[in-house]
mmCIF file of C-alpha atoms and ligand atoms in Angstrom:
data_model
loop_
_atom_site.group_PDB
_atom_site.id
_atom_site.type_symbol
_atom_site.label_atom_id
_atom_site.label_comp_id
_atom_site.label_asym_id
_atom_site.label_seq_id
_atom_site.Cartn_x
_atom_site.Cartn_y
_atom_site.Cartn_z
ATOM 1 C CA MET A 1 36.296 23.580 -35.181
ATOM 2 C CA GLN A 2 35.632 25.208 -31.790
ATOM 3 C CA ARG A 3 33.852 22.963 -29.075
ATOM 4 C CA THR A 4 31.509 24.770 -26.750
ATOM 5 C CA THR A 5 32.265 23.063 -23.507
ATOM 6 C CA ALA A 6 32.811 24.741 -20.056
ATOM 7 C CA PRO A 7 36.749 25.474 -19.785
ATOM 8 C CA ASN A 8 36.560 23.203 -16.846
ATOM 9 C CA GLU A 9 35.277 20.242 -18.788
ATOM 10 C CA ARG A 10 36.764 18.383 -21.434
ATOM 11 C CA ASP A 11 36.574 14.955 -23.130
ATOM 12 C CA ARG A 12 40.372 14.686 -23.661
ATOM 13 C CA LEU A 13 43.280 14.877 -21.440
ATOM 14 C CA ARG A 14 45.611 17.522 -21.853
ATOM 15 C CA ILE A 15 49.398 17.255 -20.703
ATOM 16 C CA ALA A 16 51.721 20.427 -20.597
ATOM 17 C CA ILE A 17 55.297 19.285 -20.958
ATOM 18 C CA GLN A 18 58.413 21.439 -21.751
ATOM 19 C CA LYS A 19 58.741 22.751 -25.239
ATOM 20 C CA SER A 20 62.719 22.784 -25.247
ATOM 21 C CA GLY A 21 65.139 21.975 -22.479
ATOM 22 C CA ARG A 22 66.326 19.357 -20.568
ATOM 23 C CA LEU A 23 62.707 17.600 -19.624
ATOM 24 C CA SER A 24 61.477 17.446 -23.107
ATOM 25 C CA GLU A 25 62.679 14.803 -24.964
ATOM 26 C CA PRO A 26 62.466 12.224 -21.742
ATOM 27 C CA ALA A 27 58.914 13.367 -21.258
ATOM 28 C CA LEU A 28 57.935 12.816 -25.137
ATOM 29 C CA ALA A 29 59.860 9.436 -24.791
ATOM 30 C CA LEU A 30 58.190 8.339 -21.636
ATOM 31 C CA LEU A 31 54.507 9.104 -23.068
ATOM 32 C CA ALA A 32 55.745 7.389 -26.470
ATOM 33 C CA ALA A 33 56.614 4.230 -24.199
ATOM 34 C CA ALA A 34 52.919 4.380 -22.594
ATOM 35 C CA GLY A 35 51.340 4.055 -26.276
ATOM 36 C CA LEU A 36 50.936 7.846 -26.981
ATOM 37 C CA SER A 37 51.296 9.084 -30.514
ATOM 38 C CA TRP A 38 50.311 12.387 -31.658
ATOM 39 C CA GLN A 39 50.230 14.481 -34.526
ATOM 40 C CA GLU A 40 52.511 17.921 -34.183
ATOM 41 C CA SER A 41 50.875 21.202 -34.953
ATOM 42 C CA ARG A 42 52.819 23.422 -37.457
ATOM 43 C CA ASP A 43 54.247 25.718 -34.747
ATOM 44 C CA LYS A 44 55.137 22.954 -32.517
ATOM 45 C CA GLN A 45 52.903 24.171 -29.624
ATOM 46 C CA PHE A 46 50.046 21.725 -29.498
ATOM 47 C CA TYR A 47 50.453 17.733 -30.090
ATOM 48 C CA TYR A 48 46.829 16.233 -30.825
ATOM 49 C CA GLY A 49 47.071 12.551 -29.518
ATOM 50 C CA GLU A 50 46.302 10.131 -31.739
ATOM 51 C CA SER A 51 46.142 6.717 -30.223
ATOM 52 C CA LEU A 52 44.734 7.807 -26.941
ATOM 53 C CA PRO A 53 42.415 11.282 -26.330
ATOM 54 C CA ILE A 54 45.666 12.881 -24.941
ATOM 55 C CA ASP A 55 46.923 16.128 -26.286
ATOM 56 C CA LEU A 56 50.486 17.935 -25.238
ATOM 57 C CA LEU A 57 51.032 21.427 -24.884
ATOM 58 C CA LEU A 58 54.463 22.331 -25.124
ATOM 59 C CA VAL A 59 55.593 25.797 -22.825
ATOM 60 C CA ARG A 60 58.063 26.850 -20.708
ATOM 61 C CA ASP A 61 58.676 24.478 -17.355
ATOM 62 C CA ASP A 62 57.930 27.645 -15.170
ATOM 63 C CA ASP A 63 54.455 27.858 -16.663
ATOM 64 C CA ILE A 64 53.368 24.352 -16.075
ATOM 65 C CA PRO A 65 52.220 24.687 -12.570
ATOM 66 C CA GLY A 66 50.160 27.772 -13.189
ATOM 67 C CA LEU A 67 48.623 26.026 -16.190
ATOM 68 C CA ILE A 68 47.547 23.100 -14.108
ATOM 69 C CA ALA A 69 46.208 25.588 -11.143
ATOM 70 C CA ASP A 70 43.923 27.545 -13.713
ATOM 71 C CA GLY A 71 42.757 24.439 -15.325
ATOM 72 C CA VAL A 72 44.438 25.129 -18.724
ATOM 73 C CA CYS A 73 46.132 21.450 -18.411
ATOM 74 C CA ASP A 74 45.022 18.619 -16.567
ATOM 75 C CA LEU A 75 48.677 17.143 -16.100
ATOM 76 C CA GLY A 76 52.316 18.414 -16.372
ATOM 77 C CA MET A 77 55.488 16.809 -16.547
ATOM 78 C CA VAL A 78 57.920 19.352 -14.526
ATOM 79 C CA GLY A 79 60.760 19.282 -12.076
ATOM 80 C CA ARG A 80 59.949 18.848 -8.629
ATOM 81 C CA ASN A 81 62.064 22.091 -7.764
ATOM 82 C CA VAL A 82 59.457 24.319 -9.988
ATOM 83 C CA LEU A 83 56.514 22.525 -8.511
ATOM 84 C CA ILE A 84 57.622 22.989 -4.920
ATOM 85 C CA GLU A 85 58.857 26.785 -5.419
ATOM 86 C CA GLN A 86 55.720 27.606 -6.959
ATOM 87 C CA GLN A 87 53.617 25.771 -4.300
ATOM 88 C CA TYR A 88 55.517 27.737 -1.609
ATOM 89 C CA GLU A 89 55.282 30.800 -3.147
ATOM 90 C CA ARG A 90 51.653 30.522 -3.506
ATOM 91 C CA GLU A 91 51.448 29.541 0.200
ATOM 92 C CA SER A 92 53.436 32.704 1.189
ATOM 93 C CA ARG A 93 50.190 34.458 -0.527
ATOM 94 C CA GLY A 94 47.617 32.816 1.328
ATOM 95 C CA GLN A 95 46.764 30.754 -1.942
ATOM 96 C CA PRO A 96 45.521 27.374 -1.308
ATOM 97 C CA ARG A 97 47.503 24.352 -3.110
ATOM 98 C CA PRO A 98 46.008 23.666 -6.587
ATOM 99 C CA PHE A 99 48.480 21.370 -7.742
ATOM 100 C CA ARG A 100 50.442 18.045 -6.678
ATOM 101 C CA GLU A 101 52.737 15.752 -7.310
ATOM 102 C CA LEU A 102 51.279 12.631 -8.388
ATOM 103 C CA ARG A 103 54.340 10.402 -9.596
ATOM 104 C CA GLY A 104 58.261 10.733 -9.760
ATOM 105 C CA LEU A 105 58.995 10.111 -13.276
ATOM 106 C CA GLY A 106 63.221 9.269 -12.633
ATOM 107 C CA PHE A 107 64.619 11.658 -15.314
ATOM 108 C CA GLY A 108 65.847 15.108 -14.711
ATOM 109 C CA ARG A 109 67.158 14.319 -11.751
ATOM 110 C CA CYS A 110 68.930 17.052 -9.950
ATOM 111 C CA ARG A 111 69.566 18.644 -6.289
ATOM 112 C CA LEU A 112 69.013 22.087 -5.233
ATOM 113 C CA MET A 113 72.159 22.209 -2.967
ATOM 114 C CA PHE A 114 73.951 25.167 -1.183
ATOM 115 C CA GLY A 115 77.314 26.163 -3.266
ATOM 116 C CA ILE A 116 79.898 27.735 -1.339
ATOM 117 C CA PRO A 117 83.564 29.155 -1.681
ATOM 118 C CA GLU A 118 85.946 26.027 -1.645
ATOM 119 C CA ALA A 119 88.155 27.945 1.245
ATOM 120 C CA TRP A 120 85.059 27.735 3.590
ATOM 121 C CA ASP A 121 83.900 25.206 5.998
ATOM 122 C CA TRP A 122 80.014 24.367 6.197
ATOM 123 C CA GLN A 123 78.807 25.709 9.368
ATOM 124 C CA PRO A 124 75.142 26.954 8.471
ATOM 125 C CA GLU A 125 74.420 28.618 11.839
ATOM 126 C CA VAL A 126 77.465 30.426 12.162
ATOM 127 C CA GLN A 127 78.506 31.559 8.209
ATOM 128 C CA LEU A 128 75.186 32.203 6.954
ATOM 129 C CA PRO A 129 73.681 34.996 9.056
ATOM 130 C CA GLY A 130 73.871 38.234 7.198
ATOM 131 C CA LYS A 131 75.502 36.752 4.269
ATOM 132 C CA ARG A 132 73.815 37.136 0.455
ATOM 133 C CA ILE A 133 72.512 33.807 -1.017
ATOM 134 C CA ALA A 134 72.113 34.046 -4.939
ATOM 135 C CA THR A 135 69.338 31.617 -5.996
ATOM 136 C CA SER A 136 66.503 31.016 -8.468
ATOM 137 C CA TYR A 137 64.595 29.522 -5.681
ATOM 138 C CA PRO A 138 63.717 32.060 -3.499
ATOM 139 C CA ALA A 139 60.671 30.326 -1.597
ATOM 140 C CA LEU A 140 62.244 27.472 -1.434
ATOM 141 C CA LEU A 141 65.488 28.676 0.001
ATOM 142 C CA GLY A 142 63.556 31.129 2.371
ATOM 143 C CA ARG A 143 61.664 28.570 4.034
ATOM 144 C CA TRP A 144 64.849 26.232 4.589
ATOM 145 C CA LEU A 145 66.404 29.500 6.416
ATOM 146 C CA GLN A 146 63.104 30.063 8.243
ATOM 147 C CA GLN A 147 63.071 26.786 9.572
ATOM 148 C CA ARG A 148 66.528 27.196 10.864
ATOM 149 C CA GLY A 149 65.868 30.576 12.252
ATOM 150 C CA ILE A 150 68.882 32.276 9.752
ATOM 151 C CA ASP A 151 68.697 35.766 8.638
ATOM 152 C CA ALA A 152 70.312 35.861 5.238
ATOM 153 C CA THR A 153 69.639 37.833 2.164
ATOM 154 C CA VAL A 154 68.241 35.964 -0.749
ATOM 155 C CA VAL A 155 69.373 37.653 -3.847
ATOM 156 C CA LEU A 156 67.294 36.409 -6.758
ATOM 157 C CA MET A 157 68.689 35.381 -9.999
ATOM 158 C CA SER A 158 66.882 34.052 -13.113
ATOM 159 C CA GLY A 159 69.898 32.228 -14.828
ATOM 160 C CA SER A 160 73.915 32.015 -14.086
ATOM 161 C CA VAL A 161 73.207 31.608 -10.622
ATOM 162 C CA GLU A 162 76.914 30.232 -10.060
ATOM 163 C CA LEU A 163 78.704 33.270 -11.323
ATOM 164 C CA ALA A 164 77.128 35.781 -8.639
ATOM 165 C CA PRO A 165 79.995 35.095 -6.100
ATOM 166 C CA ARG A 166 82.637 35.748 -8.955
ATOM 167 C CA LEU A 167 80.835 38.990 -9.765
ATOM 168 C CA GLY A 168 80.653 39.782 -6.206
ATOM 169 C CA GLN A 169 76.906 39.896 -6.175
ATOM 170 C CA ALA A 170 76.415 37.200 -3.798
ATOM 171 C CA ASP A 171 78.759 35.449 -0.953
ATOM 172 C CA LEU A 172 77.369 32.129 -1.745
ATOM 173 C CA VAL A 173 74.458 30.163 -4.245
ATOM 174 C CA CYS A 174 71.619 27.861 -3.722
ATOM 175 C CA ASP A 175 71.312 26.030 -6.994
ATOM 176 C CA LEU A 176 70.653 23.368 -9.066
ATOM 177 C CA VAL A 177 73.325 20.838 -9.249
ATOM 178 C CA SER A 178 73.434 17.436 -11.260
ATOM 179 C CA SER A 179 77.063 16.517 -11.532
ATOM 180 C CA GLY A 180 78.701 19.645 -9.844
ATOM 181 C CA GLY A 181 80.985 20.723 -12.574
ATOM 182 C CA THR A 182 79.355 24.024 -13.046
ATOM 183 C CA LEU A 183 80.050 24.884 -9.429
ATOM 184 C CA SER A 184 83.335 23.533 -9.257
ATOM 185 C CA ALA A 185 84.301 25.623 -12.412
ATOM 186 C CA ASN A 186 83.315 28.363 -10.536
ATOM 187 C CA GLN A 187 85.698 27.566 -7.477
ATOM 188 C CA LEU A 188 82.543 26.618 -5.628
ATOM 189 C CA LYS A 189 81.571 23.255 -3.640
ATOM 190 C CA PRO A 190 78.414 21.838 -2.892
ATOM 191 C CA VAL A 191 77.487 21.361 0.776
ATOM 192 C CA GLU A 192 74.131 20.626 1.525
ATOM 193 C CA VAL A 193 71.031 19.215 -0.152
ATOM 194 C CA VAL A 194 67.895 21.378 0.024
ATOM 195 C CA LEU A 195 65.619 19.092 -2.290
ATOM 196 C CA ASP A 196 66.168 16.331 -3.988
ATOM 197 C CA SER A 197 64.692 16.710 -7.504
ATOM 198 C CA GLU A 198 63.447 14.665 -10.568
ATOM 199 C CA ALA A 199 60.712 15.284 -13.392
ATOM 200 C CA VAL A 200 57.060 14.297 -11.677
ATOM 201 C CA LEU A 201 53.833 14.430 -13.027
ATOM 202 C CA ALA A 202 51.770 17.236 -11.629
ATOM 203 C CA GLY A 203 47.980 17.185 -11.426
ATOM 204 C CA PRO A 204 45.491 19.307 -9.551
ATOM 205 C CA THR A 205 44.617 18.357 -5.965
ATOM 206 C CA GLU A 206 41.055 17.668 -6.963
ATOM 207 C CA SER A 207 40.318 14.278 -8.767
ATOM 208 C CA PHE A 208 38.662 14.782 -12.610
ATOM 209 C CA ALA A 209 35.059 14.486 -12.504
ATOM 210 C CA ASP A 210 34.686 13.579 -15.680
ATOM 211 C CA VAL A 211 35.864 11.360 -18.469
ATOM 212 C CA ARG A 212 39.141 12.540 -17.709
ATOM 213 C CA ALA A 213 39.367 10.684 -14.605
ATOM 214 C CA GLY A 214 39.398 7.422 -16.299
ATOM 215 C CA ILE A 215 41.806 8.765 -19.151
ATOM 216 C CA ALA A 216 44.298 9.790 -16.209
ATOM 217 C CA GLU A 217 44.107 6.333 -14.636
ATOM 218 C CA LEU A 218 44.410 4.482 -18.007
ATOM 219 C CA LEU A 219 47.555 6.896 -18.238
ATOM 220 C CA LEU A 220 48.802 6.464 -14.898
ATOM 221 C CA ARG A 221 48.665 2.849 -15.025
ATOM 222 C CA ARG A 222 50.533 2.838 -18.157
ATOM 223 C CA LEU A 223 53.486 5.118 -16.991
ATOM 224 C CA ASP A 224 53.668 2.880 -13.596
ATOM 225 C CA GLY A 225 54.142 -0.213 -16.110
ATOM 226 C CA VAL A 226 56.553 1.796 -18.247
ATOM 227 C CA MET A 227 58.510 2.837 -15.104
ATOM 228 C CA LYS A 228 58.532 -0.391 -13.383
ATOM 229 C CA ILE A 229 60.223 -2.106 -16.235
ATOM 230 C CA ARG A 230 62.984 0.353 -17.292
ATOM 231 C CA ASP A 231 65.285 -1.215 -15.124
ATOM 232 C CA SER A 232 63.865 -4.912 -15.320
ATOM 233 C CA LYS A 233 65.321 -7.939 -16.846
ATOM 234 C CA LEU A 234 63.804 -11.044 -17.173
ATOM 235 C CA LEU A 235 66.640 -13.851 -15.770
ATOM 236 C CA MET A 236 66.856 -17.311 -17.370
ATOM 237 C CA LEU A 237 69.261 -20.182 -15.816
ATOM 238 C CA GLN A 238 69.459 -23.644 -15.074
ATOM 239 C CA ALA A 239 70.990 -25.277 -11.759
ATOM 240 C CA PRO A 240 70.414 -28.119 -9.319
ATOM 241 C CA ARG A 241 67.273 -27.775 -7.386
ATOM 242 C CA ALA A 242 69.272 -27.762 -4.250
ATOM 243 C CA VAL A 243 71.174 -24.537 -4.918
ATOM 244 C CA LEU A 244 67.961 -22.609 -5.806
ATOM 245 C CA PRO A 245 67.546 -20.902 -2.314
ATOM 246 C CA HIS A 246 71.345 -19.927 -2.612
ATOM 247 C CA LEU A 247 70.427 -18.444 -5.799
ATOM 248 C CA MET A 248 67.672 -16.399 -4.880
ATOM 249 C CA GLN A 249 69.349 -15.040 -2.055
ATOM 250 C CA LEU A 250 71.775 -13.302 -4.515
ATOM 251 C CA LEU A 251 68.729 -11.909 -6.068
ATOM 252 C CA PRO A 252 66.966 -10.076 -3.545
ATOM 253 C CA ASP A 253 65.329 -7.763 -6.080
ATOM 254 C CA ALA A 254 63.810 -10.409 -7.952
ATOM 255 C CA GLU A 255 59.834 -11.839 -7.933
ATOM 256 C CA PRO A 256 59.358 -14.998 -6.961
ATOM 257 C CA PRO A 257 60.770 -17.265 -9.790
ATOM 258 C CA THR A 258 59.099 -19.892 -12.149
ATOM 259 C CA VAL A 259 60.618 -23.005 -11.439
ATOM 260 C CA THR A 260 60.140 -25.934 -13.918
ATOM 261 C CA PRO A 261 61.944 -29.239 -14.064
ATOM 262 C CA LEU A 262 64.207 -30.110 -16.972
ATOM 263 C CA ASP A 263 63.155 -32.955 -19.232
ATOM 264 C CA GLY A 264 65.332 -36.053 -19.095
ATOM 265 C CA GLN A 265 68.011 -34.778 -16.674
ATOM 266 C CA PRO A 266 68.221 -36.573 -13.751
ATOM 267 C CA GLY A 267 69.517 -35.598 -10.481
ATOM 268 C CA GLY A 268 66.729 -32.745 -9.997
ATOM 269 C CA ASP A 269 68.297 -29.823 -12.404
ATOM 270 C CA VAL A 270 65.476 -27.035 -12.956
ATOM 271 C CA ALA A 271 65.042 -23.921 -15.153
ATOM 272 C CA VAL A 272 64.536 -21.096 -13.567
ATOM 273 C CA GLN A 273 62.987 -17.651 -14.704
ATOM 274 C CA ALA A 274 62.891 -14.817 -12.760
ATOM 275 C CA LEU A 275 61.658 -11.217 -13.301
ATOM 276 C CA CYS A 276 64.618 -8.656 -11.453
ATOM 277 C CA HIS A 277 64.490 -4.969 -11.079
ATOM 278 C CA GLY A 278 67.899 -4.188 -10.274
ATOM 279 C CA ALA A 279 70.728 -3.734 -12.531
ATOM 280 C CA MET A 280 71.659 -7.140 -13.980
ATOM 281 C CA THR A 281 75.576 -6.723 -14.167
ATOM 282 C CA TRP A 282 78.542 -9.044 -15.253
ATOM 283 C CA GLN A 283 79.418 -9.417 -11.486
ATOM 284 C CA ARG A 284 75.863 -10.645 -10.720
ATOM 285 C CA LEU A 285 75.801 -13.219 -13.406
ATOM 286 C CA GLU A 286 79.251 -14.603 -11.951
ATOM 287 C CA ASP A 287 78.236 -14.614 -8.552
ATOM 288 C CA LEU A 288 75.336 -16.668 -9.786
ATOM 289 C CA LYS A 289 77.491 -18.891 -11.683
ATOM 290 C CA ARG A 290 79.737 -19.721 -9.220
ATOM 291 C CA ALA A 291 77.045 -20.718 -6.646
ATOM 292 C CA GLY A 292 76.050 -23.464 -9.127
ATOM 293 C CA ALA A 293 73.879 -21.505 -12.091
ATOM 294 C CA ARG A 294 74.339 -22.487 -15.885
ATOM 295 C CA GLY A 295 73.126 -21.128 -19.004
ATOM 296 C CA LEU A 296 71.999 -17.763 -17.732
ATOM 297 C CA MET A 297 70.336 -15.467 -19.836
ATOM 298 C CA VAL A 298 69.138 -11.849 -19.348
ATOM 299 C CA LEU A 299 66.706 -10.453 -21.377
ATOM 300 C CA PRO A 300 64.799 -7.310 -22.092
ATOM 301 C CA VAL A 301 61.087 -6.672 -21.057
ATOM 302 C CA GLU A 302 59.325 -4.827 -23.613
ATOM 303 C CA ARG A 303 55.864 -4.506 -21.599
ATOM 304 C CA MET A 304 54.482 -5.368 -18.431
ATOM 305 C CA LEU A 305 51.223 -5.102 -17.018
ATOM 306 C CA ALA A 306 50.458 -5.810 -13.447
HETATM 307 P P1 ATP B 401 62.574 26.678 -19.851
HETATM 308 O O1 ATP B 401 63.032 27.738 -21.130
HETATM 309 O O2 ATP B 401 61.630 25.667 -20.100
HETATM 310 O O3 ATP B 401 62.157 27.785 -18.781
HETATM 311 P P2 ATP B 401 64.696 26.173 -18.278
HETATM 312 O O4 ATP B 401 65.923 26.856 -18.595
HETATM 313 O O5 ATP B 401 64.009 26.681 -17.041
HETATM 314 O O6 ATP B 401 63.770 25.845 -19.660
HETATM 315 P P3 ATP B 401 66.032 23.140 -18.047
HETATM 316 O O7 ATP B 401 67.706 23.990 -18.000
HETATM 317 O O8 ATP B 401 65.717 22.576 -19.341
HETATM 318 O O9 ATP B 401 64.964 24.444 -17.383
HETATM 319 O O10 ATP B 401 65.853 22.664 -16.614
HETATM 320 C C1 ATP B 401 64.466 22.074 -16.913
HETATM 321 C C2 ATP B 401 64.396 21.038 -15.477
HETATM 322 O O11 ATP B 401 65.548 19.972 -15.516
HETATM 323 C C3 ATP B 401 64.915 21.888 -13.957
HETATM 324 O O12 ATP B 401 63.799 22.457 -13.580
HETATM 325 C C4 ATP B 401 65.215 20.715 -13.389
HETATM 326 O O13 ATP B 401 64.125 19.921 -12.779
HETATM 327 C C5 ATP B 401 65.776 19.771 -14.305
HETATM 328 N N1 ATP B 401 67.481 19.663 -14.208
HETATM 329 C C6 ATP B 401 67.899 18.587 -14.235
HETATM 330 N N2 ATP B 401 69.428 18.548 -14.037
HETATM 331 C C7 ATP B 401 69.656 19.747 -13.857
HETATM 332 C C8 ATP B 401 70.707 20.623 -13.878
HETATM 333 N N3 ATP B 401 72.185 20.387 -13.724
HETATM 334 N N4 ATP B 401 70.394 22.171 -13.722
HETATM 335 C C9 ATP B 401 69.254 22.877 -14.017
HETATM 336 N N5 ATP B 401 68.279 21.780 -14.228
HETATM 337 C C10 ATP B 401 68.568 20.516 -14.112
HETATM 338 ZN ZN1 ZN B 402 62.248 27.375 -17.061
#
């Protein structure tokens, strides 16, 4: 059934995510952890939200900023590299900024970096003038060069950027790097970061003026909760009350603890419960034990609502 609302008025929120690629699975996992469930359309292009009035549109990641700008989608999960590239590109054409980053999502981490031949030293002001730099991010690279007053040739490539120097198409590259393995396989070394990137939740610059405002707010609250507990653990231990200050010094990433006297234990022993936001490694547990803690237990946190 076709609804007859104006294109910019909807009573459901529509989020664009990558259809197939590095960001697809983590984006769906994050939305599921925030309580969204969905029904997939037969062509797997549109997921109809069941538990919340939120639908998903599955598209190429490069289309996501434009879909938000055009109001076809309300929010999107996309790499910061893609979002900023398209923002700079629009700005260079004098178009206003139609989307913005609402949250970093903590997955799809990578960096846009210069990769240079292994034999080079890195002295950009000296080396770059007149060189050819292969990239898929001409606007980001262009702005970086412009800010430093460097005049180099940007060679636009849509894929396999790291091959360009070997094929004689460019002298160096400015490409996305996560481990650096692809660069070194092509005798290039990463030298300078142009942009630190991760997947972000993007939305329009203006807030929604209808029920979508409330739905977006609920989703953001839930996403914040999910992201906050991703590395959080509940730490339980027992210890003499006197060593508690020392234990808390070893737990700088812990929330204020709950401290309960132990029943029938003379000597002021207490049970301690603390929510910790950093990784609770064996090393840290051993340090706590050495400082007087015993009965240490680390428990996963399933849900949290601040
Ligand atoms: P699409 O078909 O949707 O256009 P794509 O080939 O452009 O897919 P992917 O390779 O899946 O996209 O990358 C999507 C995003 O993943 C990138 O824009 C970037 O934000 C992030 N990413 C994380 N690590 C890397 C990496 N090592 N190389 C490239 N992208 C990475
Ligand atoms: Zn893409």
